[in-house]
Tab-separated table of C-alpha atoms in Angstrom:
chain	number	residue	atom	x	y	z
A	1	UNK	CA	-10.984	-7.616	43.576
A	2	UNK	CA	-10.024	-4.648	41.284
A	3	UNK	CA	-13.348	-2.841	39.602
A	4	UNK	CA	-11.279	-2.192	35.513
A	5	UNK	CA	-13.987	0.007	35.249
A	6	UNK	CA	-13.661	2.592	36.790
A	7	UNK	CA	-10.443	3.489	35.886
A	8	UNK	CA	-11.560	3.042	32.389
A	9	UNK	CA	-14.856	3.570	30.818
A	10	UNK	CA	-15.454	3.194	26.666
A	11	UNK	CA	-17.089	6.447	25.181
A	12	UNK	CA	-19.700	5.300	22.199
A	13	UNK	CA	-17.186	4.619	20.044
A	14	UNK	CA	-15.199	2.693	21.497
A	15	UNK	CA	-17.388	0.294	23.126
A	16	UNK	CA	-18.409	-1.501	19.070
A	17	UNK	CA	-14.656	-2.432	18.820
A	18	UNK	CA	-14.528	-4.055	22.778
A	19	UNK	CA	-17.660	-5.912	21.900
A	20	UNK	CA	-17.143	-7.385	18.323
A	21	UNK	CA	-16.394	-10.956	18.391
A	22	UNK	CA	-14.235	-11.183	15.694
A	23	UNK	CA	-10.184	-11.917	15.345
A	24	UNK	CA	-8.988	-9.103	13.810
A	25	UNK	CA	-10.135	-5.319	14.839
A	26	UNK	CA	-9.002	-2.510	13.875
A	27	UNK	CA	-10.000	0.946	15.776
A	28	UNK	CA	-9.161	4.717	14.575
A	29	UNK	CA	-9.410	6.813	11.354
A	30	UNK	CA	-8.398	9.891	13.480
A	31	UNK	CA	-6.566	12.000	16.228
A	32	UNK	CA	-7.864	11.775	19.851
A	33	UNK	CA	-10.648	9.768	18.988
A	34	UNK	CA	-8.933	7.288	21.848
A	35	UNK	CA	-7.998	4.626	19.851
A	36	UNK	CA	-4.691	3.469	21.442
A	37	UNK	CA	-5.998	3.831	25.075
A	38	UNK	CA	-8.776	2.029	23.606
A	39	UNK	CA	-6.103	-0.681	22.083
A	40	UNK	CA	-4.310	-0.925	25.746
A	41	UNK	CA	-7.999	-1.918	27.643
A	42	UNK	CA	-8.881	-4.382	25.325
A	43	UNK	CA	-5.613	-6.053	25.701
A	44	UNK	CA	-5.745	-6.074	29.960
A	45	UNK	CA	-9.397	-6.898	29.454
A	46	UNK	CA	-8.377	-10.134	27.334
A	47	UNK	CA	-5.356	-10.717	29.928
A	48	UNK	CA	-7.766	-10.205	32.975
A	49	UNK	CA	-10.827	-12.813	31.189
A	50	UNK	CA	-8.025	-15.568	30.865
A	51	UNK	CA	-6.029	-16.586	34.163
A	52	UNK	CA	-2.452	-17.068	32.374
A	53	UNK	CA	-3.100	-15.645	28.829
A	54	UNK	CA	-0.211	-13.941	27.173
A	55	UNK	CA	-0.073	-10.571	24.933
A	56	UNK	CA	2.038	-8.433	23.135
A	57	UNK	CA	1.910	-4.379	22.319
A	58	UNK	CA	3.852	-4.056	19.510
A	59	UNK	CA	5.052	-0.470	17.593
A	60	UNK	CA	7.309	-0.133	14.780
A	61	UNK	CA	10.123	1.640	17.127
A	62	UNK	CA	11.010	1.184	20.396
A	63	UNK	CA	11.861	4.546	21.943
A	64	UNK	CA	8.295	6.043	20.687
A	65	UNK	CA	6.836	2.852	21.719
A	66	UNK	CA	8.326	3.616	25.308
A	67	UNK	CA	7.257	6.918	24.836
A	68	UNK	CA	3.490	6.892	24.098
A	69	UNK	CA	2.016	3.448	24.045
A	70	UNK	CA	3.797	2.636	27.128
A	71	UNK	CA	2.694	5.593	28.909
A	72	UNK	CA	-0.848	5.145	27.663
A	73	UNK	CA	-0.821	1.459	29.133
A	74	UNK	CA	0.134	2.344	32.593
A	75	UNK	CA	-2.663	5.323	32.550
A	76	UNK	CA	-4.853	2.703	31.450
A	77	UNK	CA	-3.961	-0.093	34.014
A	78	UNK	CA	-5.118	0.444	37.654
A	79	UNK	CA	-1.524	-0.515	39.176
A	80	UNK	CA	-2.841	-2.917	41.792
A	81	UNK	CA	-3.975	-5.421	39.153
A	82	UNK	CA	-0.160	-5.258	38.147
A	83	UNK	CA	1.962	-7.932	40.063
A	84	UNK	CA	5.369	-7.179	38.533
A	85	UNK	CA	7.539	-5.195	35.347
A	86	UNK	CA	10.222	-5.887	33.958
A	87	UNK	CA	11.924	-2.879	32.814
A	88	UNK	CA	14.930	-4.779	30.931
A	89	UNK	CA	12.400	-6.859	28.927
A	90	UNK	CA	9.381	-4.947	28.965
A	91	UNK	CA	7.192	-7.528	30.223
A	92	UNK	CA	3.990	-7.183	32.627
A	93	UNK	CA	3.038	-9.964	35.090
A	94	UNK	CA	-0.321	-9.303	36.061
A	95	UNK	CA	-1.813	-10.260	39.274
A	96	UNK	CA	-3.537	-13.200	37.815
A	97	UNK	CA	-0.150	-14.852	36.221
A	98	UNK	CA	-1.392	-13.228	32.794
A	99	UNK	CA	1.665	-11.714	30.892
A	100	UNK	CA	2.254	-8.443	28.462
A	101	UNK	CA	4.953	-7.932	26.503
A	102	UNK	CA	6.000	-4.478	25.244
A	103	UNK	CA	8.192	-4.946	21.594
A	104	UNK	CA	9.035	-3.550	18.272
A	105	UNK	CA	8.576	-4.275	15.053
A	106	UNK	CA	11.134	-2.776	12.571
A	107	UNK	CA	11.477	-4.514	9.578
A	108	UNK	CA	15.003	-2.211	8.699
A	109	UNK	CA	16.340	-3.754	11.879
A	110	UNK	CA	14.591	-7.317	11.696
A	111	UNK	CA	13.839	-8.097	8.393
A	112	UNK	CA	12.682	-11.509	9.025
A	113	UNK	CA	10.717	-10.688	12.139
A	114	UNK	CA	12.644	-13.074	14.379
A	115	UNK	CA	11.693	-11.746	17.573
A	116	UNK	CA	8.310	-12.095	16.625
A	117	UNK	CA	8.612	-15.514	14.797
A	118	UNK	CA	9.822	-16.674	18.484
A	119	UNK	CA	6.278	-15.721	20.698
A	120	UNK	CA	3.674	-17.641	21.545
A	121	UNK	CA	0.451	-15.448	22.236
A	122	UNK	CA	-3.262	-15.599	22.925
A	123	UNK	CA	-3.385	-11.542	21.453
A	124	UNK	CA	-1.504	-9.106	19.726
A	125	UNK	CA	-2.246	-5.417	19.808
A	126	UNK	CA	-0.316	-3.063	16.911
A	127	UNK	CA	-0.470	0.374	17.747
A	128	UNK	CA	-0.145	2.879	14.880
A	129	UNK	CA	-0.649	-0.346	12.413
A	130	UNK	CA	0.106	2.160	9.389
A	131	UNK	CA	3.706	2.327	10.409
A	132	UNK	CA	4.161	-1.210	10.659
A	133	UNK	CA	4.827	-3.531	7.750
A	134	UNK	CA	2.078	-6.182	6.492
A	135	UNK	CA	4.641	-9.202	6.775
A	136	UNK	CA	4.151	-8.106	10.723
A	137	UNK	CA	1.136	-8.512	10.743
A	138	UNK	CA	1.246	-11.849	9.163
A	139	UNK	CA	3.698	-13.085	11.182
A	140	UNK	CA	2.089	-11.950	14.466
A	141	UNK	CA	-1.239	-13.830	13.087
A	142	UNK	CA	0.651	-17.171	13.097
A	143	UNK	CA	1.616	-16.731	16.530
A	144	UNK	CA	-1.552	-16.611	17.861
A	145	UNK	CA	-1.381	-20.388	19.666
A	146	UNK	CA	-0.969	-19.877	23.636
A	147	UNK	CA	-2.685	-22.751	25.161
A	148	UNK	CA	-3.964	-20.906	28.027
A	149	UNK	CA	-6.307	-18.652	25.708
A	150	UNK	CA	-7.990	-22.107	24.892
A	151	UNK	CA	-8.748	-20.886	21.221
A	152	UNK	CA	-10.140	-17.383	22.070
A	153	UNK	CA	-7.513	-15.558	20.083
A	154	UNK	CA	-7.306	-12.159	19.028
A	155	UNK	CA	-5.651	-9.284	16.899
A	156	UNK	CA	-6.061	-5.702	17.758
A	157	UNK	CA	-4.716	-2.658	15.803
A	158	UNK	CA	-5.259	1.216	16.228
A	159	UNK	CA	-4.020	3.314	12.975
A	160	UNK	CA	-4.815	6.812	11.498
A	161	UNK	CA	-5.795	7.239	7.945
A	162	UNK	CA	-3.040	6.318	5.852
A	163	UNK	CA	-2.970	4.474	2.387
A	164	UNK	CA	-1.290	1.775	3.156
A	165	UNK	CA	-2.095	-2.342	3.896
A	166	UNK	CA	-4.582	-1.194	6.975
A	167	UNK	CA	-6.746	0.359	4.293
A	168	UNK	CA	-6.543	-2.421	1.975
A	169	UNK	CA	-7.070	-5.106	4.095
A	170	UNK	CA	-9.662	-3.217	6.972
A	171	UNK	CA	-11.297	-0.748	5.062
A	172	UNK	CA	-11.259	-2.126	1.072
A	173	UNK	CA	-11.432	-5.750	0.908
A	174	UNK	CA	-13.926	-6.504	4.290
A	175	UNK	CA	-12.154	-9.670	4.828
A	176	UNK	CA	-14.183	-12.261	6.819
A	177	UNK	CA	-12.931	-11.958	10.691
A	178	UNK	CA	-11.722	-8.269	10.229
A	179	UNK	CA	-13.444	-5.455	11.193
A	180	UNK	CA	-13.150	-1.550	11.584
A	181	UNK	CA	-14.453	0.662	14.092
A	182	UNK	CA	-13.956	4.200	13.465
A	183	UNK	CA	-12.963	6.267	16.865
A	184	UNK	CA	-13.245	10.068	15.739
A	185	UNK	CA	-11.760	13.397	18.447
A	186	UNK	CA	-15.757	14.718	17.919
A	187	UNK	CA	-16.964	11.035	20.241
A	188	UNK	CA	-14.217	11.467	22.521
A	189	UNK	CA	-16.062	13.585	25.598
A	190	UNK	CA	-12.254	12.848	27.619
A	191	UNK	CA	-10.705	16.068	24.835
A	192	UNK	CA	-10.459	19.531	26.014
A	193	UNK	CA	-12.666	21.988	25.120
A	194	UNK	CA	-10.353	23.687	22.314
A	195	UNK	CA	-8.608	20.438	20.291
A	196	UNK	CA	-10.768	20.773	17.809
A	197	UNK	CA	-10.938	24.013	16.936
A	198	UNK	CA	-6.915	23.916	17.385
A	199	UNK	CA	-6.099	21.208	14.943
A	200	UNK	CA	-8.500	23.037	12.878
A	201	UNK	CA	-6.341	26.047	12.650
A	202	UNK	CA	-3.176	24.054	12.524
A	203	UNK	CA	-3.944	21.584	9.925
A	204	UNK	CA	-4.818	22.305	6.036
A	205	UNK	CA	-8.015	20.996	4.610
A	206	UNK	CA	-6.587	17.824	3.546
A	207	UNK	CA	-5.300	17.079	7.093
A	208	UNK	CA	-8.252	17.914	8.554
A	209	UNK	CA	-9.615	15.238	6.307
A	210	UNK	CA	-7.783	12.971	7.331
A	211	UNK	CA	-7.137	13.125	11.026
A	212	UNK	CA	-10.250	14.686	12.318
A	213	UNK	CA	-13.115	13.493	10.055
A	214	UNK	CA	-11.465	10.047	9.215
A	215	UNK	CA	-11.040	10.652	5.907
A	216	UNK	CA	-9.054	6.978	4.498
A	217	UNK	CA	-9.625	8.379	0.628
A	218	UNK	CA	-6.914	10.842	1.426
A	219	UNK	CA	-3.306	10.291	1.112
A	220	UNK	CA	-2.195	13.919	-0.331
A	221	UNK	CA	1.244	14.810	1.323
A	222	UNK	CA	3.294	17.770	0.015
A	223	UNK	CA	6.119	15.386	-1.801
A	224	UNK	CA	3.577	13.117	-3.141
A	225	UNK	CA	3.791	12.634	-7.058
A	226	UNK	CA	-0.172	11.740	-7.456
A	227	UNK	CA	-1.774	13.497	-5.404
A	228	UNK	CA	-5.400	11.448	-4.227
A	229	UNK	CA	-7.759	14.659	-4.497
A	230	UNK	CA	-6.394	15.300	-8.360
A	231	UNK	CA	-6.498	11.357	-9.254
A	232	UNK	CA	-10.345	11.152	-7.681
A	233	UNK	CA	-11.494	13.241	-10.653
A	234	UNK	CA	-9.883	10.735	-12.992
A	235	UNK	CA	-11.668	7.445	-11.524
A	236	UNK	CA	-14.231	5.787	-13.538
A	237	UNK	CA	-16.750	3.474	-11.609
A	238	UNK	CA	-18.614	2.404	-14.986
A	239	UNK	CA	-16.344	-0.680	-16.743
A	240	UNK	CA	-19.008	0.400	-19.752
A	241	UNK	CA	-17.538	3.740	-20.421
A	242	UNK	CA	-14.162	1.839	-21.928
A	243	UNK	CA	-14.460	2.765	-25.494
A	244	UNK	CA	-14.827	-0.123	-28.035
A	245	UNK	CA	-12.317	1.328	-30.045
A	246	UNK	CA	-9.263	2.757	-29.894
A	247	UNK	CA	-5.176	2.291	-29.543
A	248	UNK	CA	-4.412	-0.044	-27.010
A	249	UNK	CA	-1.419	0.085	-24.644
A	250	UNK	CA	0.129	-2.345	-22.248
A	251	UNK	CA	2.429	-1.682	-19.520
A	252	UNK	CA	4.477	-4.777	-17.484
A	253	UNK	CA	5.974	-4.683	-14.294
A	254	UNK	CA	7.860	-7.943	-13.472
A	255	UNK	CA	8.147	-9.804	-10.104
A	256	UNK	CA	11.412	-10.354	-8.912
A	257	UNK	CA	10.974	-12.290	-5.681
A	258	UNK	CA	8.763	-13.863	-4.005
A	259	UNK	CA	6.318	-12.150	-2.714
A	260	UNK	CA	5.679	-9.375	-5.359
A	261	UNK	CA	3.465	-10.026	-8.021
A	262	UNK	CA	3.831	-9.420	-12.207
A	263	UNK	CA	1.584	-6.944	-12.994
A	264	UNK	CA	0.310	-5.919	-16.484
A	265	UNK	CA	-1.831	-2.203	-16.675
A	266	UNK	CA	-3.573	-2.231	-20.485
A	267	UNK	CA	-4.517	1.949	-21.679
A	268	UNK	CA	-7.352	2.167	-24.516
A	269	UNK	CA	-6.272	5.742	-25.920
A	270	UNK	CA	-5.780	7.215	-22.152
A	271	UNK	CA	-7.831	5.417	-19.906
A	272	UNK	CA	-6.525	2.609	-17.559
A	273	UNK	CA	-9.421	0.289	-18.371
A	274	UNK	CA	-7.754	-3.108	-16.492
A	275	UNK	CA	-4.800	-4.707	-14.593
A	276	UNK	CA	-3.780	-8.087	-14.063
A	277	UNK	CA	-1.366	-9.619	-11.827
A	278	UNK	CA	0.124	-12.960	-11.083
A	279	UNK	CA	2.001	-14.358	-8.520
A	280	UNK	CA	5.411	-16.583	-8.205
A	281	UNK	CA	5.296	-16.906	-12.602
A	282	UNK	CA	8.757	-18.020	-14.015
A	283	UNK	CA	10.270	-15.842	-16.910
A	284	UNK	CA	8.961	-18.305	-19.513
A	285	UNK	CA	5.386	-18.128	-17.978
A	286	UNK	CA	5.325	-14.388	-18.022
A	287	UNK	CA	6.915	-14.559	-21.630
A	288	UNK	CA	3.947	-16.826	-22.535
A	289	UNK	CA	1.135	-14.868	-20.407
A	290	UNK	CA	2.498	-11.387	-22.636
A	291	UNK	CA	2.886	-12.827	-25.440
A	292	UNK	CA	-0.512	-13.985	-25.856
A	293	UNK	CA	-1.830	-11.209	-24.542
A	294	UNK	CA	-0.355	-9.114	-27.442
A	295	UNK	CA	-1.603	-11.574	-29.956
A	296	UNK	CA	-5.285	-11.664	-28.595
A	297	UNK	CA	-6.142	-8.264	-27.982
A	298	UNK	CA	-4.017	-7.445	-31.377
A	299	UNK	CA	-1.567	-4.795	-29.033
A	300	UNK	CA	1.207	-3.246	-31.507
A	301	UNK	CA	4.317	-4.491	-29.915
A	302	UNK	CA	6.088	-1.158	-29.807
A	303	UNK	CA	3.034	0.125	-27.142
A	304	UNK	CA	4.243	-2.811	-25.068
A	305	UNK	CA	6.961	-1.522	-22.037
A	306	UNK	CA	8.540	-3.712	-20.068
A	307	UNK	CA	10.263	-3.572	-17.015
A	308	UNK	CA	13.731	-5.266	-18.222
A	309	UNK	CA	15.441	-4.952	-15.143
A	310	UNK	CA	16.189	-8.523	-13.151
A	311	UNK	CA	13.824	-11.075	-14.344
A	312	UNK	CA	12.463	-8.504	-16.746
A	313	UNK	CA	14.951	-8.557	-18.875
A	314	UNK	CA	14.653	-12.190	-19.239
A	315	UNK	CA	11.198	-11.634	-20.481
A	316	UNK	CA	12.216	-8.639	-22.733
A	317	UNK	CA	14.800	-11.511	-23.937
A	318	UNK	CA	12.121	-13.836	-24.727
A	319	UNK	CA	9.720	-11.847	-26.459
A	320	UNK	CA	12.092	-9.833	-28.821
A	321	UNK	CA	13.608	-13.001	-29.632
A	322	UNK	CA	9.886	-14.038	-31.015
A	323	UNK	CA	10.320	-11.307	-33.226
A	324	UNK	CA	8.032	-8.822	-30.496
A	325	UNK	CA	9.936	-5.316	-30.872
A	326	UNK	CA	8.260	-4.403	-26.954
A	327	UNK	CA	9.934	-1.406	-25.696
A	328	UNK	CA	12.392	-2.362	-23.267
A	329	UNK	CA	12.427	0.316	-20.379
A	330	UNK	CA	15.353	0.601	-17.998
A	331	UNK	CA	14.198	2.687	-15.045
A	332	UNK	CA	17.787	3.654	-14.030
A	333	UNK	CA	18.675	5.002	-17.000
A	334	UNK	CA	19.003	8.650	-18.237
A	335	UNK	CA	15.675	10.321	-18.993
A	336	UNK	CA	15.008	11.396	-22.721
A	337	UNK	CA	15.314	14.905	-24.155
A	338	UNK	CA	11.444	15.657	-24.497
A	339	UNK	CA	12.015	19.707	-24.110
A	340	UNK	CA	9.944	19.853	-20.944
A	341	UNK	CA	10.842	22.100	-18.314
A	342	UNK	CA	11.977	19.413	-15.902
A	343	UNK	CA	15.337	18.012	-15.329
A	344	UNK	CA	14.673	14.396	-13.823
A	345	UNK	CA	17.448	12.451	-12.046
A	346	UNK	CA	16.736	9.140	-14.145
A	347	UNK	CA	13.977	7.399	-16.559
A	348	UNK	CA	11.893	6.006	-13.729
A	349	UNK	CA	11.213	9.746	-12.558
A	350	UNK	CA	10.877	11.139	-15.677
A	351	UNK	CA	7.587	8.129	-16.271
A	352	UNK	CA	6.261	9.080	-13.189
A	353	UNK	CA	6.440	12.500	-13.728
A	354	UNK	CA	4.765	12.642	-17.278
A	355	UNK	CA	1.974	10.558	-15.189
A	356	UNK	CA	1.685	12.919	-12.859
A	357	UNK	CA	1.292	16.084	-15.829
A	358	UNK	CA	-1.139	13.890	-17.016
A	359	UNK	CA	-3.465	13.575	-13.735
A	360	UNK	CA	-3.160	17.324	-12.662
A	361	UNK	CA	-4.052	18.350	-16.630
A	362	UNK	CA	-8.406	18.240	-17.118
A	363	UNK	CA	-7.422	18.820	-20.805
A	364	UNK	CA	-5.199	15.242	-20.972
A	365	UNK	CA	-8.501	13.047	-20.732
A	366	UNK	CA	-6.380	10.930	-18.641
A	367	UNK	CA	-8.924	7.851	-16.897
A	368	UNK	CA	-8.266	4.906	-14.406
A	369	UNK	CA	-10.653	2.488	-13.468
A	370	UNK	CA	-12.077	2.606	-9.682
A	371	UNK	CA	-9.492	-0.713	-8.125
A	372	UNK	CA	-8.174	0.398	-5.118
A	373	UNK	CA	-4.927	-1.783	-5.150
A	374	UNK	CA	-4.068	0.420	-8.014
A	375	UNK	CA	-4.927	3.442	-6.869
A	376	UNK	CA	-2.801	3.153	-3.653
A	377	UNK	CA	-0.296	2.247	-5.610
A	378	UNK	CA	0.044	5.327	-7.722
A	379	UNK	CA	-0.639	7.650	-4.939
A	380	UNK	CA	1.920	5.800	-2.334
A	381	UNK	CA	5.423	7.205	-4.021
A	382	UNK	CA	7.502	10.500	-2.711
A	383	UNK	CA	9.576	12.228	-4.753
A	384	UNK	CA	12.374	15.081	-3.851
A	385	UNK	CA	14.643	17.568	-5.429
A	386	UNK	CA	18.069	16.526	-5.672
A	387	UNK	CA	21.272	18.751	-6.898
A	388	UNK	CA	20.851	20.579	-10.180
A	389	UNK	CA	17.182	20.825	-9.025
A	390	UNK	CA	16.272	17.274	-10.427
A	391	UNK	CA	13.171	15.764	-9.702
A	392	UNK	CA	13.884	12.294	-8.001
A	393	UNK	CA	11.449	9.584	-7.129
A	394	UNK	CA	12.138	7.644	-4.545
A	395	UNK	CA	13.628	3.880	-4.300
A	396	UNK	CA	10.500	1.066	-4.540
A	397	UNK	CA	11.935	-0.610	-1.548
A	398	UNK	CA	11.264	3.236	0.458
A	399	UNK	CA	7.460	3.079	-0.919
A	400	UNK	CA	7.337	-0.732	0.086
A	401	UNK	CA	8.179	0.151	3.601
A	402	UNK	CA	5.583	2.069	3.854
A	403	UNK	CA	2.840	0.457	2.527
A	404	UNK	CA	3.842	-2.551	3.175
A	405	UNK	CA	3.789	-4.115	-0.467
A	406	UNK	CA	5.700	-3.782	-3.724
A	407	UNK	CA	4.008	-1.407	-5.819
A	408	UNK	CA	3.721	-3.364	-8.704
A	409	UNK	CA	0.505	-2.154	-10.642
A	410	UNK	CA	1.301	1.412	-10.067
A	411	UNK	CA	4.762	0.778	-11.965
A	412	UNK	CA	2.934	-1.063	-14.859
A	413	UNK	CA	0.586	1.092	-15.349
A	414	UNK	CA	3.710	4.017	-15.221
A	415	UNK	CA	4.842	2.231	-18.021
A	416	UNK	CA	2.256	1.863	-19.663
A	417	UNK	CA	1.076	5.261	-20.077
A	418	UNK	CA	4.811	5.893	-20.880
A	419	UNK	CA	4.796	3.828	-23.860
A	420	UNK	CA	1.530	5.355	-25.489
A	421	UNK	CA	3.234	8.804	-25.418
A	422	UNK	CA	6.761	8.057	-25.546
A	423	UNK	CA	7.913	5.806	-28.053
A	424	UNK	CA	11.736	5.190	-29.498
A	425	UNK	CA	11.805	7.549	-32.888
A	426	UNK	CA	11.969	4.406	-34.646
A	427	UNK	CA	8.537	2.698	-33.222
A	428	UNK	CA	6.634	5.968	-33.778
A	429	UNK	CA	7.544	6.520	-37.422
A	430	UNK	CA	5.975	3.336	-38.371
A	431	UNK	CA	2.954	1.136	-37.407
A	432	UNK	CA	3.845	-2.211	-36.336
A	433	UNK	CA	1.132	-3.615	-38.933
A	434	UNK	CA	-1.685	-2.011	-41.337
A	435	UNK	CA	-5.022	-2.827	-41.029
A	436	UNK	CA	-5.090	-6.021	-43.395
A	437	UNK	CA	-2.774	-7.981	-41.492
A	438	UNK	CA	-4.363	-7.208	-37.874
A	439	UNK	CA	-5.710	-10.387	-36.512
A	440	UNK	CA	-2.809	-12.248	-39.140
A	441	UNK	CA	-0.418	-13.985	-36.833
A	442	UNK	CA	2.092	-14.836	-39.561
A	443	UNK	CA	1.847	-11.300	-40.954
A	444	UNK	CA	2.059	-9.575	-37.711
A	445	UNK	CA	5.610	-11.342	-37.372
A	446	UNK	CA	6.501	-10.896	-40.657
A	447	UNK	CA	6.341	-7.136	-40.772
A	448	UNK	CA	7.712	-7.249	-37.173
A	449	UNK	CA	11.110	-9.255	-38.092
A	450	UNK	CA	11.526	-6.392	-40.941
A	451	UNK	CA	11.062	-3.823	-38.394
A	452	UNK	CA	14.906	-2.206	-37.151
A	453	UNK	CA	15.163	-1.253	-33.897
């Protein structure tokens, strides 16, 4: 017999997350608070209550996996209750024929997740969950079938505060079977007496936010375009502040594959009042969906932007062949002359930028309405300076990576608050239609045909 407890021994807040009966946990929101020695007992504990169960420990790269969650297991794990290890394959044979397996998760090396897609486990424990990709998640949630567990299956994670799929799925939505069980340094009694008061001198206020009081609202990094404490004093929480009237703007981001969706962000004057998205839509259907959308909330096609790159420009196609002049915006293109200061490497940093002016200025009035989706979109993407001192954002697929989805309403809404300030010299000398013929479908594309680009 080998007493687990004594070796280990959950502080208060740990012991919520060992307890909770449901299939997906998630411990953390902070440094030292013990979550991935927390992570590591949970997972023997599961091995130890099932003769024969089989786990995985998985971290988005191997060499820090080895490194700290590795380390942390054997610490953990009274080494008598340990049969045999595998070095070469990382796998644990405990004394009771239960197995753990120690593997990555890196979607830039495996982008289909094939060494996960081949396990069969009764858990899965994802350490540092902000680093790894939502697809891995996914895919480790289908694998949850080893017999042996006899249907008591289970998915533990351990993450800081980052904005990123943890916080969307754990702390935003409250998904049935998911929970969260914050593990803070100030409950963890195992600390010496001076990490606090150390990481208080070493890390800035919005650190200290973060990673000691657990802080998921905060995303602010130095190279971040929008920063999160700037864009809080531009959320709106009351839908009935959205002015009745006003010029209204639509931005439209366009899927390209599969999993992303089409997103459309709609401005009245300059707050982001709403955002719609829809999955797996064919160019015609997302024609259709803008189209009417234009015609029913009576939107003057040249404050329409679309994304025309891929299947966007099939759409821009489509709707410009209905006589629609929307604005067609090519985010690799060269950035306009505006006069400003700023030398931008390329249209799509240029949008961004102006969004961000927009957010740090009180005086621009500049709104969004309170949907989280959106607002960790717009505060996920890094920028840098490049040669010539050029302000560059960086690639989508860099921000997917992190976050773990395409940023799709952050881009629409980009554009969208592009196209209310920004319009071609042609589309802001004239008014796509005068009041009389507002609401006139045949006018609207009458004036619109005599319109030159």
């Amino acid at each position: 017999m080998v007493d687990f407890s004594k070796l280990y021994s959950p502080h208060a807040s740990q012991a919520p997350f060992h307890s909770s009966p449901v299939r997906y946990k998630l411990i953390g929101g902070a440094m030292g608070g013990g979550k991935s020695k927390a992570l590591c007992a949970e997972g023997i504990q599961l091995s130890l209550d099932i003769p024969g169960n089989r786990g995985v420990i998985v971290r988005k790269n191997l060499t820090v996996l080895r490194r700290t969650t590795l380390v942390t297991f054997f610490q953990t794990c009274p080494p008598d209750l340990i049969a045999n290890f595998n070095k070469s394959d990382r796998l644990i044979t405990l004394i009771n024929g239960s197995e753990i397996l120690f593997i990555d998760a890196d979607e830039s090396k495996d982008p289909l997740f094939e060494k996960l897609k081949s396990l069969e486990v009764g858990w899965f424990a994802i350490d540092e969950a902000s680093e790894v990709s939502r697809n891995a998640f996914s895919v480790l949630g289908s694998r949850l079938r080893w017999p042996a567990a006899k249907g008591k299956y289970y998915g533990l994670l351990a993450s800081n505060p980052e904005q990123c799929w943890v916080k969307e799925v754990f702390i935003d939505q409250r998904l049935e079977q998911h929970a969260f069980y914050p593990a803070l340094p100030k409950d963890n009694p195992s600390l010496p007496d001076d990490y606090l008061p150390n990481l208080r001198i070493i890390f800035d206020e919005v650190q200290q936010r973060k990673y000691i009081e657990g802080d998921w609202n905060v995303s602010d990094d130095p190279m971040q375009i929008i920063p999160y404490t700037a864009l809080k004093n531009c959320i709106i929480e009351d839908d009935a502040l959205v002015e009745e009237t006003g010029i209204d703007s639509l931005g439209v981001d366009v899927a390209e594959l599969g999993e992303d969706k089409t997103a459309l962000a709609y401005m009245r004057n300059v707050y982001c009042f709403e955002v719609e998205t829809f999955a797996k839509k064919r160019i015609d259907e997302v024609s259709q969906i803008i189209k009417a959308r234009i015609i029913q909330r009576k939107i003057d096609a040249d404050r329409v932007g679309i994304d025309a790159v891929g299947n966007g420009a099939g759409v821009w196609g489509n709707l410009t062949g209905d006589g629609m002049r929307v604005q067609r915006i090519i985010s690799g293109e060269a950035p306009l002359e505006t006069g400003e200061p700023f030398q931008y490497a390329n249209l799509k940093s240029q949008m961004w930028w102006t969004l961000r002016l927009d957010v740090l200025n009180p005086d621009s009035g500049f709104k969004i309405l309170k949907r989280q989706s959106l607002i960790q979109d717009i505060t996920a993407p890094r920028y840098k300076i490049g040669q010539e001192r050029k302000i560059i954002v960086e690639p989508k697929d860099d921000t997917k990576r992190r976050i773990g989805r395409s940023p799709d309403e952050g881009d629409a809404l980009v554009i969208c608050n592009w196209v209310r300030k920004r319009r071609t010299p042609a589309a802001a000398s004239q008014d796509l239609v005068d009041e009389s013929s507002v609401g006139d479908v045949r006018g609207y594309y009458h004036k619109e045909r005599k319109r030159s680009w």
